[in-house]
Amino acid sequence: MTAEEAHMAPPESKGHLSVARVKKGWHVACRSDQLGEDPVARTVLGWPLALYREPERGGVGAVLDRCPHRNVRLSKGAVDQDDCLVCPYHGWRFDSEGSCRGIPGLLQGQSETVSKRSIPALAAVEQDGFIWVWGDAESEPVGRPLRIPFVDDPDYVAIHREYLFECTLHAALENALDVPHTSFVHRGDFRGQAARHEIVAERRRIPDGIEVEYMGEPPLSGPTHSPDGSPIVQRHWDRFFMPGIAQVEYRTGADRHQITTFPHTPVSDFQTRGFLVSCWRLPDQNPEVIRTLEGFLDEILAQDVAILADQTANVLRFGGEAYGSTALDLMGPEIWRMLRRAEQGLDPNSAAIEQRVRLSV
Ligand code: FES
Ligand SMILES: [Fe+2]
């Protein structure tokens, strides 16, 4: 390196990247309506998977998308009457535990080798319109995936969306649960237009997660006062649930309620897929109102996709992160601590996180 080049090095970063691979947890692999009779390919935590439905048992299989014979993609195969996934090359058959159940052409006496040709398989369940996989082939699942509240409630409209973020799981989760950026990235869409308000935020531990409650903010949309002149109270909670679910809930007055549950799946270290389910109970649920809401969500999320891709590119350009947090960063550092501890096999719920801060939004 010449003396000139030494002066051209970028400023130092910590060389740290907020990448945590939490395998022991339920991750959404795809939506239920994306999995028909044919297998589909999806990647979760860097693992290429072949997902398929079992026509007989009615379950779902999730196996490594690589035939142990000659490495063809099993997701390009088909499912037979015995709930086995059949490789498209020589027809080896696998069940959803990953056990090889048949090799066409092998004669009796040669078949003892069949059972040894198994493939890694992940536990998979279907719930609330999603196919969830347990991210670790070596361990038994603990519990069930988090339920998506109100998704099947007839009094609610459920809006489903899927987004691909070019960023870490942690960056996507922080963004989904970060209030201060809304006044800038989404300026005028739901904050940042009117005068700022001073509000109070309380952070607390919830089972396998974190909740922040925001108090004192006027309603983000619609009337701010009742006909009798009294102010309409808005309640707002942001929640994180391990290993990748963000949830945002608003209750405004007596008749408006919205809760958005947003599972995030790490496809790879710097690519995260978000499956948004936004459930709304409104005084007026006509199709025009719903179309407006869909357009609103798409606009907001497109802005988040763009800022997150730019953040990732810049972190990588500098060779790592050099983050500086303040009291306003209520979620991100604690989410990171939980993800990191879970990745290390430690209890993610151990730290005391209770905090009350005043902020202006
Ligand atoms: S490659 Fe799958 S059976 Fe040969
Ligand atoms: Fe955002």
CSV table of N, CA, C and O in Angstrom, one decimal, residues 136-177:
chain,number,residue,atom,x,y,z
A,136,ASP,N,-34.5,-25.7,12.7
A,136,ASP,CA,-33.3,-26.6,13.1
A,136,ASP,C,-33.7,-28.1,12.8
A,136,ASP,O,-34.7,-28.6,13.5
A,137,ALA,N,-33.0,-28.7,11.9
A,137,ALA,CA,-33.3,-30.1,11.6
A,137,ALA,C,-32.9,-31.1,12.8
A,137,ALA,O,-33.3,-32.2,12.9
A,138,GLU,N,-32.1,-30.6,13.7
A,138,GLU,CA,-31.5,-31.4,14.7
A,138,GLU,C,-32.3,-31.4,16.0
A,138,GLU,O,-32.1,-32.2,16.9
A,139,SER,N,-33.3,-30.5,16.2
A,139,SER,CA,-34.0,-30.4,17.4
A,139,SER,C,-35.5,-30.6,17.2
A,139,SER,O,-36.0,-30.3,16.1
A,140,GLU,N,-36.2,-31.0,18.3
A,140,GLU,CA,-37.7,-31.1,18.3
A,140,GLU,C,-38.2,-29.7,18.4
A,140,GLU,O,-37.7,-28.9,19.2
A,141,PRO,N,-39.3,-29.4,17.7
A,141,PRO,CA,-39.9,-28.0,17.9
A,141,PRO,C,-40.4,-27.8,19.3
A,141,PRO,O,-40.8,-28.7,20.0
A,142,VAL,N,-40.3,-26.5,19.8
A,142,VAL,CA,-40.8,-26.2,21.1
A,142,VAL,C,-42.0,-25.3,20.8
A,142,VAL,O,-41.9,-24.2,20.2
A,143,GLY,N,-43.2,-25.7,21.2
A,143,GLY,CA,-44.4,-24.9,21.1
A,143,GLY,C,-44.8,-24.8,19.6
A,143,GLY,O,-44.4,-25.6,18.8
A,144,ARG,N,-45.8,-23.9,19.4
A,144,ARG,CA,-46.3,-23.7,18.1
A,144,ARG,C,-46.0,-22.3,17.6
A,144,ARG,O,-45.6,-21.4,18.5
A,145,PRO,N,-46.1,-22.0,16.3
A,145,PRO,CA,-45.9,-20.6,15.9
A,145,PRO,C,-46.9,-19.7,16.6
A,145,PRO,O,-48.0,-20.1,17.0
A,146,LEU,N,-46.5,-18.4,16.7
A,146,LEU,CA,-47.4,-17.4,17.3
A,146,LEU,C,-48.7,-17.3,16.4
A,146,LEU,O,-48.6,-17.4,15.2
A,147,ARG,N,-49.8,-17.1,17.1
A,147,ARG,CA,-51.1,-17.0,16.3
A,147,ARG,C,-51.1,-15.6,15.7
A,147,ARG,O,-50.6,-14.6,16.3
A,148,ILE,N,-51.8,-15.4,14.6
A,148,ILE,CA,-52.0,-14.1,14.0
A,148,ILE,C,-53.4,-13.6,14.4
A,148,ILE,O,-54.4,-14.1,14.0
A,149,PRO,N,-53.4,-12.7,15.4
A,149,PRO,CA,-54.7,-12.3,15.9
A,149,PRO,C,-55.7,-11.6,14.9
A,149,PRO,O,-55.2,-10.9,14.1
A,150,PHE,N,-56.9,-12.0,15.0
A,150,PHE,CA,-58.0,-11.4,14.2
A,150,PHE,C,-58.0,-11.7,12.7
A,150,PHE,O,-58.8,-11.2,12.0
A,151,VAL,N,-57.1,-12.6,12.3
A,151,VAL,CA,-57.0,-12.8,10.8
A,151,VAL,C,-58.3,-13.5,10.3
A,151,VAL,O,-58.7,-13.3,9.2
A,152,ASP,N,-58.9,-14.3,11.2
A,152,ASP,CA,-60.2,-14.9,10.7
A,152,ASP,C,-61.4,-14.3,11.3
A,152,ASP,O,-62.5,-14.9,11.2
A,153,ASP,N,-61.3,-13.2,11.9
A,153,ASP,CA,-62.5,-12.5,12.6
A,153,ASP,C,-63.3,-11.8,11.5
A,153,ASP,O,-62.8,-10.9,10.8
A,154,PRO,N,-64.6,-12.2,11.4
A,154,PRO,CA,-65.4,-11.5,10.3
A,154,PRO,C,-65.6,-10.0,10.5
A,154,PRO,O,-66.0,-9.4,9.5
A,155,ASP,N,-65.4,-9.5,11.7
A,155,ASP,CA,-65.5,-8.1,11.9
A,155,ASP,C,-64.3,-7.3,11.4
A,155,ASP,O,-64.2,-6.1,11.5
A,156,TYR,N,-63.3,-8.0,10.9
A,156,TYR,CA,-62.0,-7.4,10.5
A,156,TYR,C,-61.8,-7.7,9.0
A,156,TYR,O,-62.1,-8.7,8.5
A,157,VAL,N,-61.1,-6.7,8.4
A,157,VAL,CA,-60.6,-6.9,7.1
A,157,VAL,C,-59.1,-7.2,7.2
A,157,VAL,O,-58.4,-6.5,7.9
A,158,ALA,N,-58.7,-8.3,6.6
A,158,ALA,CA,-57.3,-8.7,6.7
A,158,ALA,C,-56.6,-8.4,5.3
A,158,ALA,O,-57.0,-8.9,4.3
A,159,ILE,N,-55.5,-7.6,5.3
A,159,ILE,CA,-54.8,-7.3,4.1
A,159,ILE,C,-53.5,-8.1,4.2
A,159,ILE,O,-52.7,-8.0,5.2
A,160,HIS,N,-53.2,-8.8,3.2
A,160,HIS,CA,-51.9,-9.7,3.1
A,160,HIS,C,-51.0,-9.0,2.1
A,160,HIS,O,-51.3,-8.7,1.0
A,161,ARG,N,-49.7,-9.0,2.5
A,161,ARG,CA,-48.7,-8.5,1.6
A,161,ARG,C,-47.4,-9.2,1.9
A,161,ARG,O,-47.2,-9.7,3.0
A,162,GLU,N,-46.6,-9.3,0.9
A,162,GLU,CA,-45.3,-10.0,1.0
A,162,GLU,C,-44.2,-9.0,0.4
A,162,GLU,O,-44.4,-8.5,-0.6
A,163,TYR,N,-43.1,-8.9,1.2
A,163,TYR,CA,-42.0,-7.9,0.7
A,163,TYR,C,-40.7,-8.6,0.9
A,163,TYR,O,-40.5,-9.4,1.8
A,164,LEU,N,-39.8,-8.3,0.0
A,164,LEU,CA,-38.4,-8.8,0.1
A,164,LEU,C,-37.5,-7.6,0.4
A,164,LEU,O,-37.4,-6.7,-0.3
A,165,PHE,N,-36.9,-7.7,1.6
A,165,PHE,CA,-36.0,-6.7,2.1
A,165,PHE,C,-34.5,-7.1,1.8
A,165,PHE,O,-34.2,-8.2,2.2
A,166,GLU,N,-33.8,-6.2,1.3
A,166,GLU,CA,-32.3,-6.5,1.1
A,166,GLU,C,-31.6,-6.0,2.4
A,166,GLU,O,-30.9,-5.0,2.4
A,167,CYS,N,-31.8,-6.8,3.4
A,167,CYS,CA,-31.2,-6.4,4.7
A,167,CYS,C,-31.2,-7.6,5.7
A,167,CYS,O,-31.9,-8.6,5.4
A,168,THR,N,-30.6,-7.4,6.8
A,168,THR,CA,-30.6,-8.5,7.8
A,168,THR,C,-32.0,-8.6,8.4
A,168,THR,O,-32.8,-7.6,8.4
A,169,LEU,N,-32.2,-9.7,9.1
A,169,LEU,CA,-33.5,-9.9,9.8
A,169,LEU,C,-33.5,-8.8,10.9
A,169,LEU,O,-34.6,-8.1,11.1
A,170,HIS,N,-32.4,-8.5,11.5
A,170,HIS,CA,-32.5,-7.5,12.6
A,170,HIS,C,-32.8,-6.1,12.1
A,170,HIS,O,-33.6,-5.4,12.7
A,171,ALA,N,-32.2,-5.7,11.0
A,171,ALA,CA,-32.5,-4.4,10.4
A,171,ALA,C,-34.0,-4.3,10.0
A,171,ALA,O,-34.6,-3.2,10.2
A,172,ALA,N,-34.5,-5.3,9.4
A,172,ALA,CA,-35.9,-5.3,9.0
A,172,ALA,C,-36.9,-5.2,10.2
A,172,ALA,O,-37.8,-4.4,10.2
A,173,LEU,N,-36.6,-6.0,11.3
A,173,LEU,CA,-37.4,-5.9,12.5
A,173,LEU,C,-37.3,-4.6,13.1
A,173,LEU,O,-38.4,-4.0,13.6
A,174,GLU,N,-36.1,-4.0,13.2
A,174,GLU,CA,-36.0,-2.7,13.9
A,174,GLU,C,-36.8,-1.7,13.1
A,174,GLU,O,-37.6,-0.9,13.7
A,175,ASN,N,-36.7,-1.7,11.8
A,175,ASN,CA,-37.4,-0.8,10.9
A,175,ASN,C,-39.0,-0.9,11.2
A,175,ASN,O,-39.7,0.1,11.3
A,176,ALA,N,-39.5,-2.1,11.2
A,176,ALA,CA,-40.9,-2.3,11.4
A,176,ALA,C,-41.4,-1.8,12.7
A,176,ALA,O,-42.6,-1.4,12.8
A,177,LEU,N,-40.5,-1.7,13.7
A,177,LEU,CA,-40.9,-1.3,15.0
A,177,LEU,C,-40.3,0.0,15.5
A,177,LEU,O,-40.2,0.3,16.7
